[in-house]
């Protein structure tokens, strides 16, 4: 079996988003057991100038969505960052997984050299699809999933590494 | 250019470890400017039962070292977790990068189906090299690099996402 660009993108993001759902569910269960409002978790952050948990989830969603859309050469759907409740935040993750499933293997595999152009802090950057995925979108995606985990752990949610990695 | 197992492992870990060095350097500079002992940062953590910064660095090093050694079918060198100073922690990252450079592309490319066996929490798990890399070692590596970043950010070190992602 040869490696393919689809194999290192859609299933990786999908698995990570599945674990993010699992982690968010544990956060909600913890808040419910403690009798606290889950919106406190939504608005928690690790530093005053870092994103809140909500921002981490929205960013993980965007990283996966753009990560796949750009290497497939299609326009990503718009997911405005309007989630106001914990349930909406959970739905954002599900919606992202649903979108990934609509992207066809045939639009990704073999397109390692497709040009990807994006703006970062006002600078236009050009990548090949492969370099964009490996140097930008996968590290960026795992950054936001991990930081969501770290925010929840810092706020007392009982999580372990396997909740992030998943079952094998 | 076809995708290869080497391309999605050694250069990805090497880049991540390079950014980890950069982030650790910024942590040291921050401690020095503030006149604080950098060992306070080394021992900082986000939750009482999470690893300290030192543990995150050691774990990122191990994730990269084993991630590459196992898919190459070679024994990884032993890096005992004995780092007692911030400088030794920085050296651990450098030593890991140096090790990755010794692993030959020819021992990795084409071995997507090589069997990787490892123990997690007492359970023996079997993977193909490709699945091990994509489902275990890359997500695990980014987890520890990101959590190191999050520990430093939580402790006031001025970092931005591009310090983690690197320059393009």
Coordinates of C-alpha atoms in Angstrom, one line a residue:
Chain A
X1 CA 0.0 0.0 0.0
X2 CA 1.5 3.3 -1.0
X3 CA 1.0 6.4 1.0
X4 CA -1.5 8.9 -0.3
X5 CA -2.3 12.5 0.4
X6 CA -5.9 11.6 1.4
X7 CA -4.6 9.0 3.9
X8 CA -2.5 11.6 5.7
X9 CA -5.3 14.2 5.8
X10 CA -9.0 13.3 5.9
X11 CA -8.7 10.3 8.2
X12 CA -6.2 12.0 10.5
X13 CA -8.4 15.1 10.9
X14 CA -11.5 13.0 11.3
X15 CA -9.9 10.9 14.0
X16 CA -8.7 14.0 15.9
X17 CA -12.1 15.6 15.7
X18 CA -13.7 12.4 17.0
X19 CA -11.4 12.6 20.0
X20 CA -12.2 16.3 20.4
X21 CA -15.9 15.3 20.6
X22 CA -15.0 12.7 23.2
X23 CA -13.0 15.2 25.3
X24 CA -15.8 17.9 25.0
X25 CA -18.3 15.3 26.2
X26 CA -16.1 14.6 29.2
X27 CA -15.9 18.3 29.9
X28 CA -19.7 18.6 29.9
X29 CA -20.1 15.6 32.1
X30 CA -17.6 17.1 34.6
X31 CA -19.5 20.4 34.7
X32 CA -22.8 18.6 35.1
X33 CA -21.5 16.4 37.9
X34 CA -20.0 19.5 39.6
X35 CA -23.2 21.5 39.1
X36 CA -21.3 24.3 37.3
X37 CA -22.3 26.1 34.1
X38 CA -20.5 24.6 31.1
X39 CA -20.2 28.1 29.6
X40 CA -17.5 28.7 32.3
X41 CA -15.4 26.0 30.5
X42 CA -16.2 27.5 27.1
X43 CA -14.7 30.8 28.2
X44 CA -11.7 29.4 30.0
X45 CA -8.2 30.0 28.7
X46 CA -4.6 29.4 29.7
X47 CA -3.4 33.0 29.3
X48 CA -5.3 36.3 29.0
X49 CA -4.2 36.7 25.4
X50 CA -4.8 33.1 24.3
X51 CA -8.1 31.9 22.8
X52 CA -10.8 30.5 25.1
X53 CA -11.8 26.9 24.8
X54 CA -14.5 28.0 22.3
X55 CA -11.7 29.7 20.2
X56 CA -9.6 26.5 20.3
X57 CA -12.5 24.4 19.1
X58 CA -13.3 26.9 16.3
X59 CA -9.7 27.0 15.3
X60 CA -9.4 23.2 15.3
X61 CA -12.5 23.1 13.1
X62 CA -11.1 25.7 10.7
X63 CA -7.7 23.9 10.6
X64 CA -9.3 20.7 9.5
X65 CA -11.8 22.3 7.1
X66 CA -9.2 24.5 5.3
X67 CA -6.6 21.7 5.6
X68 CA -8.8 19.5 3.5
X69 CA -10.5 22.0 1.2
X70 CA -7.2 23.7 0.2
X71 CA -5.5 20.5 -0.8
X72 CA -8.6 19.4 -2.6
X73 CA -8.7 22.7 -4.5
X74 CA -12.3 23.4 -3.4
X75 CA -13.9 26.3 -1.5
X76 CA -14.5 25.5 2.2
X77 CA -17.9 26.1 3.6
X78 CA -18.3 29.1 5.9
X79 CA -18.6 28.3 9.6
X80 CA -19.1 31.7 11.3
X81 CA -17.7 31.7 14.9
X82 CA -21.1 32.3 16.5
X83 CA -21.3 29.4 18.9
X84 CA -22.8 30.7 22.1
X85 CA -23.4 27.5 24.0
X86 CA -21.5 24.4 24.8
X87 CA -23.9 22.3 22.7
X88 CA -23.3 24.6 19.7
X89 CA -19.6 24.1 20.2
X90 CA -20.0 20.4 20.2
X91 CA -22.2 20.7 17.0
X92 CA -19.4 22.7 15.3
X93 CA -17.1 19.7 15.6
X94 CA -19.7 17.3 14.3
X95 CA -20.4 19.7 11.4
X96 CA -16.7 19.7 10.5
X97 CA -16.5 15.9 10.5
X98 CA -19.6 15.9 8.2
X99 CA -17.9 18.3 5.8
X100 CA -14.7 16.2 5.7
X101 CA -16.7 13.2 4.6
X102 CA -18.0 15.1 1.5
X103 CA -14.5 15.6 0.1
X104 CA -13.7 12.9 -2.4
X105 CA -10.4 10.9 -2.3
X106 CA -10.1 11.5 -6.0
X107 CA -9.9 15.3 -5.5
X108 CA -6.9 14.9 -3.2
X109 CA -4.8 11.9 -4.1
X110 CA -2.0 12.6 -6.6
X111 CA -2.3 16.4 -6.0
X112 CA 0.8 16.7 -3.8
X113 CA 2.0 19.6 -5.9
X114 CA -1.2 21.6 -6.1
X115 CA -0.6 25.2 -5.3
X116 CA -2.0 26.4 -2.0
X117 CA -2.1 30.2 -1.3
X118 CA -3.0 31.6 2.0
X119 CA -2.6 34.8 4.0
X120 CA -0.9 34.6 7.4
X121 CA -0.7 37.9 9.3
X122 CA -1.1 39.8 6.1
X123 CA 1.6 37.9 4.2
X124 CA 0.6 35.8 1.2
X125 CA 2.2 32.4 1.5
X126 CA 2.5 29.8 -1.3
X127 CA 2.8 26.2 -0.5
X128 CA 2.5 22.9 -2.4
X129 CA -0.5 20.9 -1.0
X130 CA 1.9 18.4 0.6
X131 CA 4.1 21.1 2.3
X132 CA 0.9 23.0 3.4
X133 CA -0.5 19.9 5.1
X134 CA 2.8 18.8 6.8
X135 CA 4.2 22.1 7.9
X136 CA 1.0 24.1 8.5
X137 CA -2.3 22.5 8.7
X138 CA -1.6 19.3 10.6
X139 CA 0.6 20.9 13.3
X140 CA -1.9 23.7 13.5
X141 CA -4.8 21.3 14.0
X142 CA -3.1 19.3 16.7
X143 CA -2.1 22.6 18.4
X144 CA -5.8 23.5 18.9
X145 CA -7.0 20.1 19.8
X146 CA -4.2 19.7 22.4
X147 CA -4.8 23.2 23.8
X148 CA -8.5 22.5 24.1
X149 CA -7.5 19.4 26.1
X150 CA -5.0 21.5 28.2
X151 CA -7.7 24.1 29.0
X152 CA -10.1 21.4 30.2
X153 CA -7.3 19.6 32.2
X154 CA -6.3 22.9 33.8
X155 CA -9.9 23.4 34.8
X156 CA -10.1 20.0 36.5
X157 CA -11.7 17.8 33.9
X158 CA -10.4 14.3 34.4
X159 CA -8.8 13.4 31.1
X160 CA -5.9 11.1 30.1
X161 CA -3.7 11.0 27.1
X162 CA -5.6 8.2 25.5
X163 CA -8.7 10.4 25.5
X164 CA -6.7 12.5 23.1
X165 CA -5.0 9.8 21.1
X166 CA -8.1 7.5 20.9
X167 CA -8.4 3.7 21.2
X168 CA -6.3 1.3 19.2
Chain B
X1 CA 6.7 13.9 -6.3
X2 CA 5.1 11.0 -4.6
X3 CA 4.6 11.0 -0.9
X4 CA 7.0 8.9 1.2
X5 CA 7.0 7.6 4.7
X6 CA 10.3 9.4 5.4
X7 CA 8.8 12.7 4.2
X8 CA 6.0 12.5 6.7
X9 CA 8.2 11.6 9.6
X10 CA 11.8 12.7 9.9
X11 CA 11.4 16.2 8.4
X12 CA 8.1 16.8 10.4
X13 CA 9.7 15.8 13.7
X14 CA 12.8 17.7 12.9
X15 CA 10.9 20.9 12.2
X16 CA 8.8 20.5 15.3
X17 CA 11.9 20.0 17.5
X18 CA 13.5 23.0 15.9
X19 CA 10.5 25.1 16.9
X20 CA 10.6 23.5 20.4
X21 CA 14.2 24.7 20.7
X22 CA 13.1 28.2 19.6
X23 CA 10.3 28.2 22.2
X24 CA 12.6 27.0 25.0
X25 CA 15.1 29.7 24.1
X26 CA 12.3 32.3 24.4
X27 CA 11.4 30.8 27.8
X28 CA 14.9 31.1 29.0
X29 CA 15.2 34.7 27.8
X30 CA 12.0 35.6 29.6
X31 CA 13.2 34.1 32.9
X32 CA 16.6 35.9 32.5
X33 CA 14.9 39.2 31.8
X34 CA 12.6 38.8 34.8
X35 CA 15.5 37.7 37.0
X36 CA 13.8 34.4 37.8
X37 CA 15.3 30.9 38.0
X38 CA 14.5 29.0 34.8
X39 CA 14.1 25.9 36.9
X40 CA 10.8 27.3 38.0
X41 CA 9.6 27.0 34.4
X42 CA 11.1 23.5 34.1
X43 CA 8.9 22.4 37.0
X44 CA 5.8 24.3 35.9
X45 CA 2.7 22.3 34.8
X46 CA -0.9 22.9 33.9
X47 CA -2.5 20.5 36.4
X48 CA -1.1 18.7 39.4
X49 CA -1.3 15.3 37.7
X50 CA 0.1 16.5 34.3
X51 CA 3.8 16.4 33.4
X52 CA 6.0 19.4 34.1
X53 CA 7.6 21.3 31.3
X54 CA 10.6 19.0 31.7
X55 CA 8.3 16.0 31.3
X56 CA 6.7 17.5 28.2
X57 CA 10.1 18.0 26.6
X58 CA 11.3 14.5 27.5
X59 CA 8.0 13.1 26.1
X60 CA 8.3 15.1 22.8
X61 CA 11.8 13.8 22.5
X62 CA 10.7 10.2 23.0
X63 CA 7.8 10.6 20.6
X64 CA 10.1 11.7 17.9
X65 CA 12.9 9.2 18.7
X66 CA 10.6 6.2 18.9
X67 CA 8.4 7.5 16.0
X68 CA 11.3 7.3 13.7
X69 CA 13.2 4.3 15.1
X70 CA 10.1 2.1 15.1
X71 CA 9.2 2.8 11.5
X72 CA 12.8 2.3 10.5
X73 CA 12.9 -1.0 12.3
X74 CA 16.0 0.0 14.5
X75 CA 16.5 0.3 18.2
X76 CA 16.3 3.8 19.5
X77 CA 19.1 5.1 21.7
X78 CA 18.4 5.4 25.4
X79 CA 17.8 9.0 26.6
X80 CA 17.3 8.6 30.4
X81 CA 15.1 11.4 31.8
X82 CA 17.8 12.8 34.0
X83 CA 17.8 16.4 32.8
X84 CA 18.2 18.6 36.0
X85 CA 18.8 22.0 34.4
X86 CA 17.1 24.1 31.8
X87 CA 20.3 23.8 29.7
X88 CA 20.2 20.1 29.9
X89 CA 16.6 20.2 28.7
X90 CA 17.6 22.2 25.7
X91 CA 20.4 19.7 25.0
X92 CA 17.9 16.9 25.1
X93 CA 16.1 18.4 22.1
X94 CA 19.3 19.0 20.2
X95 CA 20.4 15.4 20.9
X96 CA 17.0 14.2 19.5
X97 CA 17.4 16.2 16.3
X98 CA 20.9 14.8 16.0
X99 CA 19.6 11.2 16.3
X100 CA 16.9 11.7 13.7
X101 CA 19.6 12.8 11.2
X102 CA 21.3 9.4 11.5
X103 CA 18.3 7.5 10.3
X104 CA 18.5 6.8 6.6
X105 CA 15.7 7.5 4.2
X106 CA 16.2 4.0 2.7
X107 CA 15.4 2.3 6.0
X108 CA 12.0 4.0 6.1
X109 CA 10.7 4.6 2.6
X110 CA 8.5 1.8 1.3
X111 CA 8.1 0.2 4.7
X112 CA 4.5 1.4 5.3
X113 CA 3.5 -2.1 6.2
X114 CA 6.4 -2.9 8.7
X115 CA 5.0 -4.2 11.9
X116 CA 5.4 -2.0 14.9
X117 CA 4.7 -3.5 18.3
X118 CA 4.5 -1.4 21.5
X119 CA 3.1 -1.5 25.0
X120 CA 0.6 1.1 26.1
X121 CA -0.6 0.9 29.7
X122 CA 0.4 -2.8 29.8
X123 CA -1.4 -3.7 26.6
X124 CA 0.6 -4.9 23.6
X125 CA -0.5 -3.0 20.5
X126 CA 0.3 -3.9 16.9
X127 CA 0.4 -1.3 14.2
X128 CA 1.7 -1.0 10.6
X129 CA 4.4 1.6 10.5
X130 CA 2.0 4.0 8.6
X131 CA -0.8 3.6 11.1
X132 CA 1.6 3.9 14.0
X133 CA 3.0 7.2 12.6
X134 CA -0.4 8.7 11.7
X135 CA -2.5 7.6 14.7
X136 CA 0.0 7.5 17.4
X137 CA 3.4 9.1 17.1
X138 CA 2.7 12.3 15.2
X139 CA -0.4 13.2 17.3
X140 CA 1.5 12.3 20.5
X141 CA 4.5 14.4 19.4
X142 CA 2.4 17.5 18.7
X143 CA 0.6 17.0 22.0
X144 CA 3.8 17.3 24.0
X145 CA 5.3 20.2 21.9
X146 CA 2.0 22.1 22.2
X147 CA 1.7 21.4 25.9
X148 CA 5.2 22.7 26.4
X149 CA 4.2 25.8 24.6
X150 CA 1.0 26.1 26.7
X151 CA 2.9 25.7 30.0
X152 CA 5.3 28.5 28.9
X153 CA 2.4 30.7 27.8
X154 CA 0.5 30.1 31.0
X155 CA 3.6 31.2 32.9
X156 CA 3.9 34.5 31.0
X157 CA 6.4 33.7 28.3
X158 CA 5.5 35.9 25.3
X159 CA 5.0 33.4 22.5
X160 CA 2.8 33.4 19.4
X161 CA 1.5 30.6 17.2
X162 CA 4.2 31.2 14.6
X163 CA 6.8 30.4 17.2
X164 CA 5.3 27.0 17.2
X165 CA 4.6 26.6 13.5
X166 CA 7.8 28.2 12.3
X167 CA 8.6 30.5 9.5
X168 CA 7.5 29.9 5.9

